[in-house]
Amino acid sequence: KAGVTQTPRYLIKTRGQQVTLSCSPISGHRSVSWYQQTPGQGLQFLFEYFSETQRNKGNFPGRFSGRQFSNSRSEMNVSTLELGDSALYLCASSLGSRSTDTQYFGPGTRLTVL
Amino acid sequence: EDQVTQSPEALRLQEGESSSLNCSYTVSGLRGLFWYRQDPGKGPEFLFTLYSAGEEKEKERLKATLTKKESFLHITAPKPEDSATYLCAVLTGGGNKLTFGTGTQLKVEL
């Protein structure tokens, strides 16, 4: 079974731009969660989508948004990029029917903001 | 607010030298504790899930245990390929939000 895939793997943007990251979950998984990983803060939860609805949200500003499509693929968008948004963005998928289902992570998208 | 603390931050072992990593947590209503392994430049790889105090899980040289306040990841006779950052995370409240510790960076040398 193919794992979680994320595209692109690397991105370089400048301050003020916006960016869209994509995540394809494991086949059959309906929940997709997004996390931001930085050396200073570690892994922090951004939001979770299940059946095209945002089910949970972390403490990030409104510049961070996401959506999920009917095939469970998800995108996250960051508008008006700031230097501090440089991070590894990780997507995780799970079956989603129970919230205790294991989350499996993709390889991440490395975003650099200049 | 849920808190997860991992210790030590970094650990250097000789091949075959067994040790334990600690994950202590302060949460309201633990619904699951997860261990992941992360190699540089890659996403976390799932290792174990523990749901209740007293539970233990094993996989090759790794064994995870859980009490009401902490979890241990025991590494028996480690090999260089066990070198990685080990992350623990707790699931609390509603939904699928994992709260992560900052990890233990393990290096196993020949």
Coordinates of C-alpha atoms in Angstrom, one line a residue:
Chain A
K1 CA 0.0 0.0 0.0
A2 CA 1.4 3.4 -0.9
G3 CA 2.1 5.7 2.0
V4 CA 1.2 9.4 2.5
T5 CA 2.6 11.5 -0.3
Q6 CA 3.2 15.3 -0.1
T7 CA 4.0 17.7 -2.9
P8 CA 6.1 19.6 -3.5
R9 CA 9.0 18.3 -1.3
Y10 CA 10.8 21.6 -1.3
L11 CA 9.7 25.2 -1.7
I12 CA 11.4 28.6 -1.6
K13 CA 9.2 31.7 -1.3
T14 CA 9.7 35.3 -0.4
R15 CA 7.9 37.2 2.4
G16 CA 4.4 38.3 1.5
Q17 CA 3.8 35.5 -1.0
Q18 CA 1.3 32.7 -0.5
V19 CA 1.9 29.0 -0.9
T20 CA -0.2 25.9 -1.3
L21 CA 0.9 22.4 -0.2
S22 CA -0.7 19.2 -1.1
C23 CA -1.2 15.9 0.7
S24 CA -2.5 12.5 -0.6
P25 CA -3.5 10.2 2.2
I26 CA -3.1 6.4 2.3
S27 CA -5.9 4.8 0.3
G28 CA -9.0 4.3 2.5
H29 CA -7.9 6.9 5.0
R30 CA -10.5 9.7 5.5
S31 CA -8.7 11.9 8.0
V32 CA -5.9 14.2 7.2
S33 CA -4.0 16.3 9.8
W34 CA -1.4 18.9 9.3
Y35 CA 1.6 19.7 11.5
Q36 CA 4.4 22.3 11.5
Q37 CA 7.8 21.2 12.6
T38 CA 10.5 23.8 13.5
P39 CA 13.7 23.4 15.5
G40 CA 12.5 25.7 18.2
Q41 CA 8.9 24.6 18.7
G42 CA 9.0 21.0 17.5
L43 CA 5.9 19.5 16.0
Q44 CA 2.7 21.6 16.4
F45 CA -0.8 20.7 15.2
L46 CA -2.3 23.0 12.6
F47 CA -5.7 21.4 11.8
E48 CA -7.5 18.2 10.9
Y49 CA -10.0 17.4 8.2
F50 CA -12.4 14.5 8.0
S51 CA -14.9 13.9 5.3
E52 CA -14.2 17.4 3.8
T53 CA -14.9 19.1 7.2
Q54 CA -12.4 20.7 9.5
R55 CA -12.8 18.7 12.7
N56 CA -10.1 20.3 14.8
K57 CA -7.9 23.4 14.7
G58 CA -4.6 24.3 16.5
N59 CA -3.5 27.7 17.7
F60 CA -2.2 29.2 14.4
P61 CA -3.2 32.6 12.8
G62 CA -5.9 32.7 10.1
R63 CA -3.2 33.0 7.5
F64 CA -3.0 29.2 7.7
S65 CA -6.0 27.5 6.1
G66 CA -6.8 24.1 4.6
R67 CA -9.4 22.1 2.8
Q68 CA -10.1 18.5 1.9
F69 CA -11.6 17.1 -1.3
S70 CA -14.1 14.3 -1.8
N71 CA -11.2 11.9 -2.5
S72 CA -9.7 12.7 0.9
R73 CA -6.8 14.6 -0.6
S74 CA -6.0 17.8 1.3
E75 CA -4.3 21.1 0.7
M76 CA -3.1 23.7 3.1
N77 CA -2.5 27.3 2.2
V78 CA -0.4 29.9 3.9
S79 CA -1.0 33.5 2.9
T80 CA 1.2 36.6 3.4
L81 CA 4.3 34.5 4.3
E82 CA 6.5 35.5 7.1
L83 CA 10.1 34.5 7.8
G84 CA 8.9 32.5 10.8
D85 CA 6.8 30.3 8.6
S86 CA 10.0 28.5 7.4
A87 CA 9.4 25.0 8.6
L88 CA 8.8 21.4 7.6
Y89 CA 5.1 20.9 7.0
L90 CA 3.9 17.4 7.7
C91 CA 0.7 15.8 6.7
A92 CA -0.6 12.7 8.5
S93 CA -3.5 10.4 7.5
S94 CA -5.6 8.0 9.5
L95 CA -8.7 5.9 9.0
G96 CA -10.6 8.6 10.9
S97 CA -13.5 6.7 12.1
R98 CA -12.1 6.6 15.6
S99 CA -10.0 9.5 16.8
T100 CA -7.5 7.1 18.4
D101 CA -6.6 5.7 15.0
T102 CA -2.9 5.8 14.3
Q103 CA -1.7 8.7 12.2
Y104 CA 0.8 7.9 9.5
F105 CA 3.0 10.7 8.3
G106 CA 4.2 11.7 4.9
P107 CA 7.8 12.9 4.1
G108 CA 6.9 16.6 4.5
T109 CA 7.3 19.7 2.5
R110 CA 10.3 21.9 3.4
L111 CA 9.3 25.5 3.1
T112 CA 11.9 28.2 3.2
V113 CA 10.7 31.9 3.3
L114 CA 13.3 34.5 2.3
Chain B
E1 CA -2.8 22.9 28.7
D2 CA -1.4 19.4 27.8
Q3 CA 2.4 19.1 28.3
V4 CA 4.8 16.4 27.1
T5 CA 8.4 16.3 28.2
Q6 CA 11.0 14.0 26.9
S7 CA 14.4 13.2 28.4
P8 CA 17.2 13.1 27.8
E9 CA 17.3 15.6 24.9
A10 CA 20.2 13.6 23.4
L11 CA 21.7 10.2 24.1
R12 CA 24.9 8.6 22.8
L13 CA 25.2 4.8 23.2
Q14 CA 27.7 2.2 22.2
E15 CA 26.4 -0.6 20.1
G16 CA 24.8 -3.2 22.5
E17 CA 24.5 -0.8 25.4
S18 CA 20.8 -0.9 26.5
S19 CA 19.0 2.2 27.7
S20 CA 15.6 3.9 28.2
L21 CA 14.1 7.1 26.9
N22 CA 11.5 8.9 29.0
C23 CA 8.3 10.7 28.1
S24 CA 6.4 12.3 31.0
Y25 CA 3.1 14.0 30.4
T26 CA 0.6 16.2 32.2
V27 CA -2.7 16.0 30.4
S28 CA -6.4 15.9 31.1
G29 CA -7.8 12.7 29.9
L30 CA -5.2 10.6 28.1
R31 CA -6.8 8.7 25.1
G32 CA -3.6 7.4 23.7
L33 CA 0.2 7.7 23.7
F34 CA 2.2 7.3 20.5
W35 CA 5.9 6.7 19.9
Y36 CA 7.4 7.7 16.5
R37 CA 10.9 7.5 15.1
Q38 CA 12.1 10.3 12.8
D39 CA 15.2 10.2 10.6
P40 CA 16.8 13.4 9.3
G41 CA 14.8 15.0 6.5
K42 CA 11.9 12.5 6.8
G43 CA 8.5 12.3 8.3
P44 CA 7.9 10.5 11.6
E45 CA 7.5 6.8 11.4
F46 CA 5.0 5.1 13.6
L47 CA 6.3 2.7 16.3
F48 CA 3.7 2.1 19.0
T49 CA 0.4 3.1 20.5
L50 CA -0.3 2.6 24.2
Y51 CA -3.8 3.2 25.6
S52 CA -3.8 2.4 29.3
A53 CA -1.5 2.3 32.3
G54 CA 0.3 -1.1 32.5
E55 CA 0.2 -1.7 28.8
E56 CA 3.4 -2.8 27.0
K57 CA 4.3 -3.2 23.4
E58 CA 7.4 -4.7 21.8
K59 CA 9.0 -4.6 18.4
E60 CA 12.4 -6.0 17.7
R61 CA 14.8 -4.2 20.0
L62 CA 12.2 -1.7 21.2
K63 CA 9.8 -2.0 24.1
A64 CA 7.3 0.7 25.1
T65 CA 5.6 0.9 28.5
L66 CA 3.0 3.2 30.0
T67 CA 2.2 4.4 33.5
K68 CA -0.3 7.0 34.6
K69 CA 2.4 9.8 34.4
E70 CA 5.0 8.6 31.9
S71 CA 6.1 6.3 29.2
F72 CA 9.4 4.6 28.6
L73 CA 10.9 3.4 25.4
H74 CA 13.5 0.7 26.2
I75 CA 16.1 -0.1 23.7
T76 CA 17.8 -3.4 24.1
A77 CA 21.2 -4.0 22.5
P78 CA 20.9 -1.1 20.1
K79 CA 22.5 -1.0 16.7
P80 CA 23.8 2.0 14.7
E81 CA 20.6 1.8 12.5
D82 CA 18.6 2.6 15.6
S83 CA 20.1 6.1 15.5
A84 CA 17.2 8.6 15.1
T85 CA 15.1 11.1 17.0
Y86 CA 12.4 9.4 19.0
L87 CA 9.2 11.4 19.5
C88 CA 6.3 10.7 21.8
A89 CA 2.9 12.3 21.5
V90 CA -0.3 12.2 23.4
L91 CA -3.9 12.2 22.2
T92 CA -6.3 14.1 24.5
G93 CA -9.6 15.9 24.2
G94 CA -11.6 15.5 21.1
G95 CA -10.5 15.0 17.5
N96 CA -7.2 13.8 16.2
K97 CA -4.8 16.4 17.7
L98 CA -1.5 15.0 18.8
T99 CA 0.6 17.0 21.2
F100 CA 4.3 16.1 20.8
G101 CA 7.3 16.2 23.0
T102 CA 10.5 17.7 21.6
G103 CA 12.1 14.3 21.1
T104 CA 15.2 12.4 22.2
Q105 CA 18.1 12.4 19.6
L106 CA 19.7 8.9 19.9
K107 CA 23.1 8.1 18.4
V108 CA 24.4 4.6 18.5
E109 CA 28.1 4.1 17.8
L110 CA 30.1 1.1 16.9

